[in-house]
Short mmCIF file of C-alpha atoms in Angstrom, two decimals:
data_model
loop_
_atom_site.label_atom_id
_atom_site.label_comp_id
_atom_site.label_asym_id
_atom_site.label_seq_id
_atom_site.Cartn_x
_atom_site.Cartn_y
_atom_site.Cartn_z
CA PRO A 1 -35.34 -33.52 -11.06
CA GLY A 2 -38.66 -33.28 -12.77
CA GLY A 3 -38.72 -37.35 -13.83
CA ARG A 4 -35.47 -36.32 -16.29
CA CYS A 5 -33.06 -38.65 -14.41
CA GLY A 6 -35.16 -41.48 -14.99
CA THR A 7 -33.46 -44.03 -12.78
CA ASP A 8 -30.12 -42.60 -12.65
CA LEU A 9 -30.72 -41.53 -8.98
CA GLY A 10 -28.86 -42.38 -5.71
CA PRO A 11 -25.02 -42.89 -4.87
CA GLY A 12 -23.21 -44.57 -7.74
CA ASN A 13 -25.83 -44.58 -10.36
CA CYS A 14 -25.79 -40.84 -11.70
CA ILE A 15 -22.38 -39.71 -12.79
CA TRP A 16 -21.54 -41.42 -15.87
CA GLY A 17 -19.58 -40.92 -18.60
CA ALA A 18 -16.82 -38.41 -19.48
CA ASN A 19 -18.15 -36.27 -16.09
CA GLY A 20 -17.23 -38.66 -13.47
CA HIS A 21 -13.73 -38.94 -15.16
CA ALA A 22 -10.59 -38.28 -12.88
CA LEU A 23 -9.00 -35.82 -15.03
CA VAL A 24 -12.46 -33.86 -14.96
CA MET A 25 -13.54 -31.37 -12.17
CA THR A 26 -16.89 -32.64 -11.50
CA VAL A 27 -18.97 -30.13 -9.75
CA GLY A 28 -21.78 -31.02 -7.00
CA ALA A 29 -24.51 -27.78 -6.20
CA VAL A 30 -25.43 -26.42 -2.80
CA ASN A 31 -27.42 -23.51 -2.21
CA LYS A 32 -26.89 -19.74 -1.09
CA GLU A 33 -26.82 -21.00 2.58
CA GLY A 34 -24.18 -24.07 1.66
CA GLN A 35 -26.52 -26.79 2.05
CA PHE A 36 -26.45 -29.88 -0.33
CA ILE A 37 -29.11 -29.62 -3.18
CA GLY A 38 -30.95 -33.28 -3.13
CA TYR A 39 -30.73 -33.84 -6.99
CA SER A 40 -27.47 -32.53 -7.47
CA SER A 41 -25.47 -35.96 -8.27
CA GLN A 42 -24.04 -37.97 -5.72
CA GLY A 43 -20.93 -39.89 -6.70
CA PRO A 44 -19.35 -42.49 -6.67
CA ALA A 45 -18.79 -41.73 -10.50
CA SER A 46 -18.83 -44.75 -13.11
CA LEU A 47 -14.78 -44.25 -13.52
CA ASP A 48 -13.90 -42.47 -10.40
CA ALA A 49 -14.98 -42.90 -6.88
CA ASN A 50 -13.89 -39.89 -5.51
CA LYS A 51 -16.71 -37.72 -7.17
CA PRO A 52 -17.85 -35.34 -6.84
CA ASP A 53 -14.49 -33.09 -6.65
CA PHE A 54 -16.12 -30.28 -4.70
CA CYS A 55 -19.67 -28.06 -5.05
CA SER A 56 -20.31 -24.70 -5.96
CA VAL A 57 -23.94 -22.06 -5.60
CA SER A 58 -26.60 -22.58 -7.44
CA HIS A 59 -30.03 -20.93 -6.71
CA PHE A 60 -29.44 -17.47 -6.96
CA LYS A 61 -31.33 -14.50 -8.79
CA GLY A 62 -28.77 -14.17 -11.82
CA TYR A 63 -29.77 -14.26 -15.44
CA PHE A 64 -33.33 -15.72 -14.88
CA ALA A 65 -35.00 -15.41 -11.47
CA SER A 66 -33.46 -18.34 -10.48
CA ASP A 67 -30.41 -19.69 -11.58
CA ASN A 68 -30.42 -23.56 -10.49
CA GLY A 69 -28.89 -26.62 -11.09
CA THR A 70 -25.49 -27.72 -11.78
CA SER A 71 -25.86 -25.75 -14.86
CA ALA A 72 -25.40 -22.82 -12.53
CA ALA A 73 -22.71 -24.05 -10.19
CA CYS A 74 -20.39 -25.40 -12.83
CA PRO A 75 -20.19 -21.77 -14.68
CA ILE A 76 -19.22 -20.38 -11.27
CA ALA A 77 -16.46 -22.85 -10.14
CA ALA A 78 -15.25 -22.32 -13.92
CA GLY A 79 -15.00 -18.48 -13.11
CA VAL A 80 -13.01 -19.48 -10.23
CA VAL A 81 -10.66 -21.53 -12.54
CA ALA A 82 -10.13 -18.47 -14.48
CA LEU A 83 -8.91 -16.79 -11.47
CA LEU A 84 -6.84 -18.77 -10.86
CA LYS A 85 -5.38 -18.61 -14.21
CA GLN A 86 -4.66 -15.17 -14.20
CA ALA A 87 -2.63 -15.33 -11.12
CA LYS A 88 -0.62 -18.08 -12.16
CA PHE A 89 -0.94 -18.08 -16.56
CA ASP A 90 0.58 -21.92 -16.41
CA LEU A 91 -1.65 -23.29 -13.63
CA SER A 92 -2.19 -26.99 -15.28
CA GLN A 93 -5.97 -28.32 -14.74
CA GLN A 94 -4.73 -30.73 -11.85
CA GLU A 95 -3.16 -28.40 -9.78
CA ALA A 96 -6.33 -25.86 -10.21
CA LYS A 97 -8.42 -28.85 -9.01
CA GLU A 98 -6.24 -29.90 -5.94
CA ILE A 99 -5.99 -26.00 -4.87
CA ILE A 100 -9.72 -25.91 -5.25
CA LYS A 101 -10.00 -29.14 -3.16
CA ASN A 102 -7.81 -28.23 -0.40
CA THR A 103 -9.32 -25.02 0.16
CA ALA A 104 -12.91 -25.90 -0.01
CA LYS A 105 -15.40 -25.71 3.05
CA ASN A 106 -16.30 -28.72 4.19
CA ILE A 107 -20.12 -29.01 4.92
CA GLY A 108 -20.63 -32.47 5.37
CA GLU A 109 -18.27 -35.36 7.62
CA PRO A 110 -14.59 -34.65 7.92
CA GLY A 111 -12.89 -35.35 4.65
CA PHE A 112 -14.10 -36.17 1.73
CA ASP A 113 -17.63 -37.41 1.09
CA ASN A 114 -19.79 -38.13 -2.00
CA HIS A 115 -22.46 -35.68 -1.63
CA SER A 116 -20.33 -32.32 -1.48
CA GLY A 117 -16.82 -33.58 -2.50
CA ALA A 118 -13.91 -31.81 -0.71
CA GLY A 119 -16.68 -28.69 -0.09
CA ILE A 120 -17.72 -25.73 -1.14
CA VAL A 121 -15.63 -23.81 -3.50
CA GLN A 122 -13.73 -20.76 -1.68
CA ALA A 123 -12.44 -18.27 -4.51
CA LYS A 124 -10.09 -16.05 -2.10
CA ALA A 125 -8.81 -18.80 -0.19
CA ALA A 126 -7.96 -20.98 -3.48
CA PHE A 127 -6.56 -17.85 -4.86
CA ASP A 128 -4.16 -16.88 -1.26
CA GLN A 129 -3.14 -20.65 -1.40
CA LEU A 130 -1.75 -20.17 -4.95
CA LEU A 131 0.10 -16.95 -4.04
CA PRO A 132 0.87 -16.51 -0.67
CA GLN A 133 4.19 -15.31 -1.01
CA GLN A 134 2.67 -12.53 -2.75
CA PRO A 135 3.09 -8.94 -1.72
CA ARG A 136 -0.15 -7.28 -0.03
CA TRP A 137 -1.67 -4.64 2.03
CA HIS A 138 -2.24 -5.52 5.49
CA GLU A 139 -4.91 -3.72 7.60
CA TRP A 140 -4.59 -0.71 9.28
CA GLU A 141 -3.26 -0.36 12.94
CA SER A 142 -2.73 1.81 15.50
CA TRP A 143 0.48 3.64 16.86
CA GLY A 144 -1.21 5.65 18.95
CA GLY A 145 0.18 9.12 19.74
CA ASN A 146 -1.90 12.92 19.48
CA SER A 147 -0.76 14.28 16.23
CA PHE A 148 -1.51 17.77 15.26
CA TYR A 149 -0.42 17.85 11.67
CA ALA A 150 0.77 14.87 8.91
CA PRO A 151 3.24 12.86 10.13
CA ALA A 152 6.85 12.10 9.11
CA VAL A 153 8.61 8.91 8.64
CA VAL A 154 11.83 7.41 7.65
CA SER A 155 13.30 3.88 7.40
CA PRO A 156 17.23 3.95 8.48
CA GLN A 157 17.45 -0.06 7.46
CA ALA A 158 15.59 -2.86 6.81
CA ASN A 159 12.95 -3.69 9.03
CA HIS A 160 13.58 -0.71 10.90
CA LEU A 161 11.03 2.64 11.34
CA ASP A 162 11.37 5.90 12.85
CA ALA A 163 7.62 7.95 12.73
CA PHE A 164 7.72 11.58 13.83
CA ILE A 165 4.51 13.99 15.01
CA VAL A 166 3.71 17.00 16.04
CA GLY A 167 1.75 16.97 19.43
CA GLY A 168 -0.62 19.46 20.81
CA ASP A 169 2.16 21.03 22.51
CA SER A 170 3.76 21.77 18.90
CA ALA A 171 7.04 19.60 20.24
CA ILE A 172 8.56 16.86 18.11
CA TYR A 173 7.79 13.26 19.16
CA ARG A 174 9.60 9.95 17.90
CA LYS A 175 8.52 6.60 17.67
CA SER A 176 10.64 3.62 16.77
CA TRP A 177 9.81 -0.21 15.39
CA HIS A 178 12.09 -2.78 14.63
CA GLU A 179 11.58 -5.90 12.80
CA ASP A 180 9.16 -8.15 14.57
CA LYS A 181 8.73 -6.54 17.86
CA ASN A 182 5.92 -3.99 18.92
CA PRO A 183 6.45 -0.26 18.77
CA GLY A 184 7.77 1.53 21.33
CA GLU A 185 6.84 4.83 23.24
CA TRP A 186 6.55 7.87 22.01
CA GLU A 187 9.80 9.87 22.50
CA LYS A 188 9.63 13.70 23.44
CA LEU A 189 12.42 15.78 21.03
CA ASP A 190 13.11 19.20 21.77
CA GLY A 191 12.03 21.42 19.47
CA PHE A 192 8.46 23.68 18.14
CA SER A 193 7.17 23.24 14.78
CA LEU A 194 4.57 24.44 12.73
CA GLY A 195 3.88 22.16 10.35
CA THR A 196 4.61 18.66 9.46
CA PRO A 197 8.13 17.62 9.78
CA ALA A 198 10.06 15.73 7.40
CA VAL A 199 13.06 13.39 8.04
CA LEU A 200 15.30 11.36 5.60
CA SER A 201 18.28 9.24 6.06
CA ARG A 202 21.68 8.86 4.74
CA ASN A 203 22.79 5.56 5.90
CA GLU A 204 22.22 3.27 8.81
CA GLN A 205 22.96 5.25 11.96
CA ASN A 206 22.11 8.81 10.40
CA ILE A 207 18.60 10.64 10.77
CA ASP A 208 18.28 14.36 9.54
CA LEU A 209 14.80 16.09 11.03
CA PHE A 210 13.57 19.27 9.58
CA ILE A 211 11.01 21.66 11.12
CA ILE A 212 9.30 24.79 10.40
CA SER A 213 10.17 27.04 13.99
CA GLN A 214 8.11 29.52 15.31
CA GLU A 215 9.50 32.58 12.96
CA ARG A 216 8.42 30.22 10.19
CA THR A 217 11.94 29.70 8.92
CA LEU A 218 13.27 26.27 8.66
CA GLN A 219 15.15 24.39 10.99
CA HIS A 220 17.51 21.26 10.84
CA LYS A 221 18.83 18.61 12.88
CA SER A 222 20.58 15.23 12.88
CA TRP A 223 20.89 12.13 14.55
CA ASN A 224 24.07 10.50 14.31
CA GLY A 225 23.47 7.15 16.10
CA LYS A 226 24.21 8.36 19.15
CA SER A 227 22.80 11.47 20.12
CA TRP A 228 21.15 14.57 18.41
CA SER A 229 22.34 17.86 17.46
CA THR A 230 21.44 21.33 17.90
CA TRP A 231 18.99 22.65 15.54
CA GLU A 232 20.47 24.90 12.93
CA ASP A 233 18.25 28.03 11.25
CA LEU A 234 18.41 27.49 7.55
CA GLY A 235 15.96 31.02 7.04
CA GLY A 236 13.40 31.09 4.85
CA LEU A 237 9.88 31.83 5.60
CA CYS A 238 7.44 29.03 5.04
CA LYS A 239 4.20 29.11 4.81
CA HIS A 240 3.40 25.03 4.62
CA GLY A 241 5.63 22.10 6.07
CA VAL A 242 8.89 20.80 4.41
CA SER A 243 9.91 17.86 2.53
CA ALA A 244 13.44 16.43 2.20
CA THR A 245 15.22 13.96 0.53
CA SER A 246 18.58 12.93 -1.01
CA TRP A 247 20.23 10.47 -3.45
CA SER A 248 23.69 10.45 -1.43
CA HIS A 249 25.62 10.83 1.80
CA ASN A 250 26.50 14.46 1.18
CA ARG A 251 24.02 15.74 -0.93
CA LEU A 252 20.13 17.12 0.79
CA ASP A 253 17.10 18.66 -1.27
CA VAL A 254 14.59 20.25 0.97
CA PHE A 255 11.24 21.88 0.01
CA SER A 256 8.63 24.07 1.31
CA VAL A 257 5.92 26.17 0.38
CA ALA A 258 6.58 30.26 0.73
CA ALA A 259 4.02 33.00 1.30
CA ASP A 260 3.51 32.63 -2.41
CA ASN A 261 2.49 29.48 -2.45
CA ALA A 262 5.13 28.35 -4.65
CA VAL A 263 7.21 25.74 -4.23
CA TRP A 264 11.15 26.78 -2.79
CA HIS A 265 13.78 24.75 -2.83
CA LYS A 266 17.20 24.42 -0.66
CA PHE A 267 20.25 21.91 -1.10
CA TRP A 268 23.06 21.07 0.95
CA HIS A 269 26.03 19.58 -1.07
CA GLU A 270 28.95 18.23 0.83
CA ASN A 271 29.69 21.20 3.23
CA SER A 272 27.40 24.13 2.23
CA TRP A 273 23.91 24.71 1.93
CA SER A 274 22.81 26.92 -1.71
CA GLU A 275 20.22 29.81 -1.22
CA TRP A 276 16.31 29.36 -1.58
CA GLN A 277 15.43 28.93 -5.18
CA SER A 278 11.91 29.41 -6.17
CA LEU A 279 9.93 26.04 -8.54
CA GLY A 280 7.08 27.88 -9.29
CA GLY A 281 3.96 26.12 -9.22
CA ILE A 282 0.91 26.82 -6.47
CA SER A 283 0.85 24.45 -3.67
CA LEU A 284 -2.01 24.42 -1.17
CA GLY A 285 -0.08 22.49 1.24
CA THR A 286 3.27 20.53 2.26
CA PRO A 287 5.14 19.45 -1.01
CA ALA A 288 6.35 15.66 -0.92
CA ALA A 289 9.84 14.74 -2.74
CA ILE A 290 11.82 11.95 -3.69
CA SER A 291 15.08 10.55 -5.07
CA ALA A 292 14.64 7.16 -6.82
CA LYS A 293 18.09 7.18 -8.22
CA ASP A 294 21.34 9.35 -8.48
CA ASN A 295 21.05 12.98 -9.76
CA SER A 296 17.04 12.71 -9.94
CA ILE A 297 14.31 14.60 -7.79
CA ASP A 298 10.30 14.25 -8.21
CA VAL A 299 8.22 16.81 -6.33
CA PHE A 300 4.47 16.64 -5.87
CA ILE A 301 2.03 19.00 -4.82
CA THR A 302 -1.66 19.68 -4.37
CA GLY A 303 -2.54 22.53 -6.78
CA CYS A 304 -6.01 25.35 -6.40
CA ASP A 305 -8.21 22.62 -8.22
CA ARG A 306 -7.11 19.64 -5.31
CA ALA A 307 -5.24 17.80 -8.23
CA ILE A 308 -2.00 16.46 -7.86
CA TYR A 309 1.25 18.11 -9.52
CA ARG A 310 4.88 16.45 -10.60
CA LYS A 311 8.16 18.33 -11.35
CA SER A 312 11.18 16.45 -11.89
CA TRP A 313 15.11 17.07 -11.78
CA ASP A 314 16.85 15.13 -14.34
CA GLY A 315 20.46 15.98 -12.99
CA THR A 316 20.94 19.42 -15.03
CA SER A 317 17.36 21.07 -15.18
CA TRP A 318 14.25 20.78 -13.66
CA SER A 319 10.75 20.01 -16.08
CA ASN A 320 9.55 23.28 -17.45
CA ASN A 321 6.17 22.36 -15.98
CA TRP A 322 4.08 20.88 -13.53
CA GLU A 323 2.62 17.46 -14.73
CA SER A 324 -0.84 17.10 -13.62
CA LEU A 325 -1.73 13.36 -12.15
CA GLY A 326 -5.74 14.34 -11.44
CA GLY A 327 -7.82 13.74 -9.05
CA LEU A 328 -9.57 15.71 -6.18
CA TRP A 329 -7.26 15.43 -2.81
CA LEU A 330 -8.30 16.56 0.49
CA TYR A 331 -4.16 16.84 1.94
CA SER A 332 -1.08 17.14 0.34
CA PRO A 333 0.28 13.63 -1.33
CA ALA A 334 2.83 11.40 -0.17
CA VAL A 335 5.76 9.50 -2.06
CA SER A 336 8.11 6.74 -1.84
CA SER A 337 10.26 4.43 -4.04
CA TRP A 338 11.62 0.78 -3.55
CA GLY A 339 13.62 1.51 -7.16
CA ALA A 340 15.33 3.55 -10.23
CA ASN A 341 11.58 3.07 -12.21
CA ARG A 342 9.56 3.11 -9.54
CA LEU A 343 7.09 5.49 -7.57
CA ASP A 344 4.42 4.92 -5.36
CA VAL A 345 1.81 8.19 -4.82
CA PHE A 346 -0.41 8.26 -2.31
CA ALA A 347 -2.93 10.53 -1.48
CA VAL A 348 -5.92 11.48 0.66
CA GLY A 349 -9.11 11.68 -1.31
CA THR A 350 -12.56 13.29 -0.50
CA ASP A 351 -13.74 10.08 1.43
CA ASN A 352 -10.89 10.72 3.84
CA ALA A 353 -9.53 6.89 2.47
CA VAL A 354 -5.67 6.87 0.87
CA TYR A 355 -5.56 6.45 -2.25
CA ARG A 356 -1.95 5.06 -4.53
CA LYS A 357 -1.18 5.59 -7.73
CA VAL A 358 1.87 4.10 -9.21
CA CYS A 359 4.44 4.51 -11.64
CA ASN A 360 6.37 1.57 -13.32
CA GLN A 361 8.78 1.92 -16.18
CA SER A 362 6.96 5.80 -17.04
CA THR A 363 3.61 4.32 -16.77
CA TRP A 364 0.89 5.25 -14.36
CA SER A 365 -1.25 3.40 -12.73
CA GLU A 366 -4.77 3.95 -11.93
CA TRP A 367 -5.86 5.42 -8.23
CA ASP A 368 -6.11 2.45 -6.17
CA ASN A 369 -8.12 2.89 -2.35
CA LEU A 370 -6.28 1.82 0.59
CA GLY A 371 -8.85 2.61 2.67
CA GLY A 372 -8.93 3.98 5.93
CA ALA A 373 -10.32 7.28 7.75
CA ALA A 374 -7.34 10.25 7.15
CA ILE A 375 -7.94 13.25 8.83
CA SER A 376 -4.08 14.07 8.00
CA ALA A 377 -1.90 13.71 4.52
CA SER A 378 -0.19 10.27 4.67
CA ALA A 379 3.47 9.78 4.95
CA ALA A 380 4.98 7.11 3.17
CA VAL A 381 8.63 4.93 2.98
CA SER A 382 10.19 2.20 1.53
CA TRP A 383 12.83 0.05 2.66
CA GLY A 384 13.35 -2.98 0.00
CA GLN A 385 11.15 -4.30 -2.95
CA ASN A 386 7.62 -4.99 -2.18
CA ARG A 387 7.90 -3.30 1.17
CA ILE A 388 6.12 0.06 1.81
CA ASP A 389 4.87 1.37 4.67
CA ILE A 390 2.32 4.39 4.75
CA PHE A 391 0.88 6.46 8.05
CA ALA A 392 -1.69 8.93 8.55
CA VAL A 393 -3.69 10.85 11.45
CA GLY A 394 -7.18 9.04 12.31
CA GLY A 395 -10.29 10.56 13.31
CA ASP A 396 -8.95 10.17 17.06
CA ASN A 397 -5.96 12.16 16.19
CA ALA A 398 -3.82 8.46 17.10
CA LEU A 399 -1.57 7.67 14.16
CA TYR A 400 -2.39 4.65 12.03
CA HIS A 401 -0.09 2.33 9.87
CA LYS A 402 -0.58 0.15 6.91
CA TRP A 403 2.03 -1.61 5.18
CA PHE A 404 2.25 -3.42 1.54
CA SER A 405 4.51 -6.73 2.21
#
């Protein structure tokens, strides 16, 4: 432009030297509308007929009022390469170039042309092609229903989910999903619950379901793969919902919040139930509990300051104090685990979005926004490494599902 190129103009007359070498990424320029900019050098190059390789964006407001030329386009392309290198540190220059070319947006004739090369760089498409196997969060989907409390979910086996809700009639409803089939219809179970139910599975055939009765006692029934048992009353005076976990086939641990707002714990071992034991704390809602390994329990609650707190059992004793994980949350937390040293904690923020915090080898991440518009606490379950399913009630009282895989 501006006469600076002399006679080096037009196809085959303007890409000389190293910038046209076959090993180099030769970048042309397009504007924000995806239109080829006329002064951008056209191939073929003196050293390679198939140039430029691709185009990137120029003519935008950046460091200057108008960043333009290939001097603006090239750094954007370099940034995309840096993104790909973050995803795969040993990525070669040739691999990066081919991925960007294969995912570029074509703006000319189908295939390569000497104006725009393979097309316009698309950072996300290139990233997704580089790591197609990497797990990711999928979009929220509706499972329907009409839920008046937070849901509960269990996965008795891989590729299987059972979700439980409390309907407008206070009855328990169950919906199942298996492999790639659409979820079935809602099945009404007997019972009357005044709070969020809890559910767990100790093997592929068993499901244990817990609810709060009209008398605010804890009730339990189980599924043996063929039929449900009758309700068993476990006593107590439960103010909020219930949470349950298990680390073996002959162990059950249940948690609820009593009238004193403290967390209370009761466990079943082999053939009998213990008495209720107070774990202290002040909880504004249903606790969440998980056993990531044998003889281990982590319990999470929402405190009176709306932060999340954690208390742990190490097989011998409970931790002395409730550990704060911070935050400002509308509802009770949820937790899942896919391994002995992994915890995924979920909470609903003041914007009604669902957030996640991960503990991996005792190190906690920051809170990650997963979106959504929840009007209840979430429920979470994991049935294998890099697989998490979360559920929450939406503004239409339907159950919504999001998964990581």
